[in-house]
PDB file of C-alpha atoms in Angstrom:
ATOM      1  CA  UNK A   1       7.714   9.049 -11.527  1.00 49.00           C
ATOM      2  CA  UNK A   2       4.630  11.238 -11.186  1.00 52.00           C
ATOM      3  CA  UNK A   3       3.559  11.694  -7.580  1.00 53.00           C
ATOM      4  CA  UNK A   4      -0.020  12.675  -8.323  1.00 56.00           C
ATOM      5  CA  UNK A   5      -2.418   9.749  -7.658  1.00 56.00           C
ATOM      6  CA  UNK A   6      -3.237   7.446  -9.308  1.00 65.00           C
ATOM      7  CA  UNK A   7      -0.188   7.579 -11.594  1.00 75.00           C
ATOM      8  CA  UNK A   8       2.315   8.089  -8.812  1.00 80.00           C
ATOM      9  CA  UNK A   9       3.429   4.462  -8.694  1.00 84.00           C
ATOM     10  CA  UNK A  10       4.557   2.250 -11.572  1.00 85.00           C
ATOM     11  CA  UNK A  11       2.152  -0.167 -13.216  1.00 87.00           C
ATOM     12  CA  UNK A  12       4.400  -3.105 -12.442  1.00 89.00           C
ATOM     13  CA  UNK A  13       4.009  -2.377  -8.723  1.00 89.00           C
ATOM     14  CA  UNK A  14       0.253  -2.792  -9.026  1.00 91.00           C
ATOM     15  CA  UNK A  15       0.750  -5.976 -11.058  1.00 92.00           C
ATOM     16  CA  UNK A  16       3.014  -7.291  -8.289  1.00 93.00           C
ATOM     17  CA  UNK A  17       0.375  -6.392  -5.699  1.00 93.00           C
ATOM     18  CA  UNK A  18      -2.230  -8.342  -7.649  1.00 94.00           C
ATOM     19  CA  UNK A  19       0.049 -11.365  -7.834  1.00 95.00           C
ATOM     20  CA  UNK A  20       0.744 -11.284  -4.096  1.00 95.00           C
ATOM     21  CA  UNK A  21      -2.963 -10.890  -3.291  1.00 96.00           C
ATOM     22  CA  UNK A  22      -3.942 -13.804  -5.540  1.00 95.00           C
ATOM     23  CA  UNK A  23      -1.213 -16.014  -4.135  1.00 95.00           C
ATOM     24  CA  UNK A  24      -2.124 -15.477  -0.469  1.00 95.00           C
ATOM     25  CA  UNK A  25      -5.920 -15.079  -0.693  1.00 95.00           C
ATOM     26  CA  UNK A  26      -6.341 -18.797  -1.315  1.00 93.00           C
ATOM     27  CA  UNK A  27      -5.067 -19.700   2.164  1.00 94.00           C
ATOM     28  CA  UNK A  28      -7.502 -19.822   5.100  1.00 92.00           C
ATOM     29  CA  UNK A  29      -4.775 -18.696   7.520  1.00 95.00           C
ATOM     30  CA  UNK A  30      -4.072 -15.405   5.720  1.00 94.00           C
ATOM     31  CA  UNK A  31      -5.457 -12.825   8.114  1.00 94.00           C
ATOM     32  CA  UNK A  32      -4.606  -9.724   6.089  1.00 95.00           C
ATOM     33  CA  UNK A  33      -2.117  -8.092   3.757  1.00 94.00           C
ATOM     34  CA  UNK A  34      -0.159  -4.876   4.053  1.00 92.00           C
ATOM     35  CA  UNK A  35       0.695  -2.605   1.158  1.00 89.00           C
ATOM     36  CA  UNK A  36       3.642  -1.135   3.027  1.00 81.00           C
ATOM     37  CA  UNK A  37       5.683  -1.533   6.165  1.00 72.00           C
ATOM     38  CA  UNK A  38       7.486   1.209   8.101  1.00 68.00           C
ATOM     39  CA  UNK A  39       6.413   3.859   5.616  1.00 67.00           C
ATOM     40  CA  UNK A  40       7.466   7.396   6.367  1.00 63.00           C
ATOM     41  CA  UNK A  41       4.565   9.303   4.885  1.00 62.00           C
ATOM     42  CA  UNK A  42       6.296  12.654   5.242  1.00 61.00           C
ATOM     43  CA  UNK A  43       9.330  11.935   3.013  1.00 61.00           C
ATOM     44  CA  UNK A  44       9.536  14.798   0.551  1.00 62.00           C
ATOM     45  CA  UNK A  45      10.197  14.356  -3.168  1.00 60.00           C
ATOM     46  CA  UNK A  46      11.272  16.981  -5.630  1.00 59.00           C
ATOM     47  CA  UNK A  47      11.303  20.776  -5.385  1.00 59.00           C
ATOM     48  CA  UNK A  48       7.626  21.056  -4.606  1.00 59.00           C
ATOM     49  CA  UNK A  49       7.974  18.961  -1.448  1.00 55.00           C
ATOM     50  CA  UNK A  50       5.146  16.526  -2.156  1.00 61.00           C
ATOM     51  CA  UNK A  51       4.931  13.717   0.386  1.00 69.00           C
ATOM     52  CA  UNK A  52       4.636  10.011  -0.223  1.00 75.00           C
ATOM     53  CA  UNK A  53       1.296   9.812   1.607  1.00 77.00           C
ATOM     54  CA  UNK A  54      -0.920  10.442  -1.480  1.00 81.00           C
ATOM     55  CA  UNK A  55       0.840   7.679  -3.426  1.00 83.00           C
ATOM     56  CA  UNK A  56       0.688   5.157  -0.615  1.00 85.00           C
ATOM     57  CA  UNK A  57      -2.988   6.012  -0.094  1.00 87.00           C
ATOM     58  CA  UNK A  58      -3.676   5.637  -3.833  1.00 89.00           C
ATOM     59  CA  UNK A  59      -1.964   2.237  -3.939  1.00 91.00           C
ATOM     60  CA  UNK A  60      -3.936   1.102  -0.889  1.00 93.00           C
ATOM     61  CA  UNK A  61      -7.184   2.302  -2.485  1.00 93.00           C
ATOM     62  CA  UNK A  62      -6.386   0.576  -5.785  1.00 93.00           C
ATOM     63  CA  UNK A  63      -5.461  -2.703  -4.090  1.00 94.00           C
ATOM     64  CA  UNK A  64      -8.671  -2.670  -2.037  1.00 95.00           C
ATOM     65  CA  UNK A  65     -10.639  -1.999  -5.204  1.00 94.00           C
ATOM     66  CA  UNK A  66      -8.882  -4.903  -6.922  1.00 94.00           C
ATOM     67  CA  UNK A  67      -9.618  -7.211  -3.972  1.00 94.00           C
ATOM     68  CA  UNK A  68     -13.318  -6.243  -4.094  1.00 94.00           C
ATOM     69  CA  UNK A  69     -13.400  -7.070  -7.813  1.00 93.00           C
ATOM     70  CA  UNK A  70     -12.100 -10.586  -7.083  1.00 90.00           C
ATOM     71  CA  UNK A  71     -15.160 -11.587  -5.061  1.00 80.00           C
ATOM     72  CA  UNK A  72     -16.049 -15.165  -5.840  1.00 84.00           C
ATOM     73  CA  UNK A  73     -12.707 -15.981  -7.459  1.00 83.00           C
ATOM     74  CA  UNK A  74     -10.753 -15.883  -4.172  1.00 87.00           C
ATOM     75  CA  UNK A  75     -11.804 -15.122  -0.631  1.00 88.00           C
ATOM     76  CA  UNK A  76     -11.751 -11.518   0.555  1.00 91.00           C
ATOM     77  CA  UNK A  77      -8.640 -10.640   2.583  1.00 95.00           C
ATOM     78  CA  UNK A  78      -8.381  -7.297   4.409  1.00 96.00           C
ATOM     79  CA  UNK A  79      -5.684  -4.971   3.072  1.00 96.00           C
ATOM     80  CA  UNK A  80      -4.093  -2.312   5.231  1.00 94.00           C
ATOM     81  CA  UNK A  81      -0.939  -0.341   5.890  1.00 88.00           C
ATOM     82  CA  UNK A  82       1.717  -0.558   8.604  1.00 83.00           C
ATOM     83  CA  UNK A  83       2.961   2.842   9.675  1.00 76.00           C
ATOM     84  CA  UNK A  84       6.440   3.274  11.213  1.00 67.00           C
ATOM     85  CA  UNK A  85       6.403   1.985  14.788  1.00 66.00           C
ATOM     86  CA  UNK A  86       9.227   4.151  16.035  1.00 66.00           C
ATOM     87  CA  UNK A  87       8.911   6.731  18.816  1.00 65.00           C
ATOM     88  CA  UNK A  88       8.295  10.339  17.801  1.00 64.00           C
ATOM     89  CA  UNK A  89      11.393  12.364  16.953  1.00 64.00           C
ATOM     90  CA  UNK A  90      11.283  14.332  20.214  1.00 65.00           C
ATOM     91  CA  UNK A  91      11.929  11.094  22.107  1.00 63.00           C
ATOM     92  CA  UNK A  92      15.163  10.336  20.216  1.00 60.00           C
ATOM     93  CA  UNK A  93      17.306  12.650  22.342  1.00 58.00           C
TER      94      UNK A  93
END
């Protein structure tokens, strides 16, 4: 897996995101969608220590772009990201 946006996530993940968006955008009670939950954006991958943040950001950008391109076909649903809701590490002790 290449961690340089926009090729840092597999194509089938984007296809899955499109399917989820299309499935839920038809409902009036869908308030929004999240591209991730409890993401740790500082997880390091590989020797160079790249973080997951650029990939998550790229996926969020691409999903928002896809949603904008669907105008008229389905209603616009906001897309966001849930960051980890745990206390900072210094509070663990």
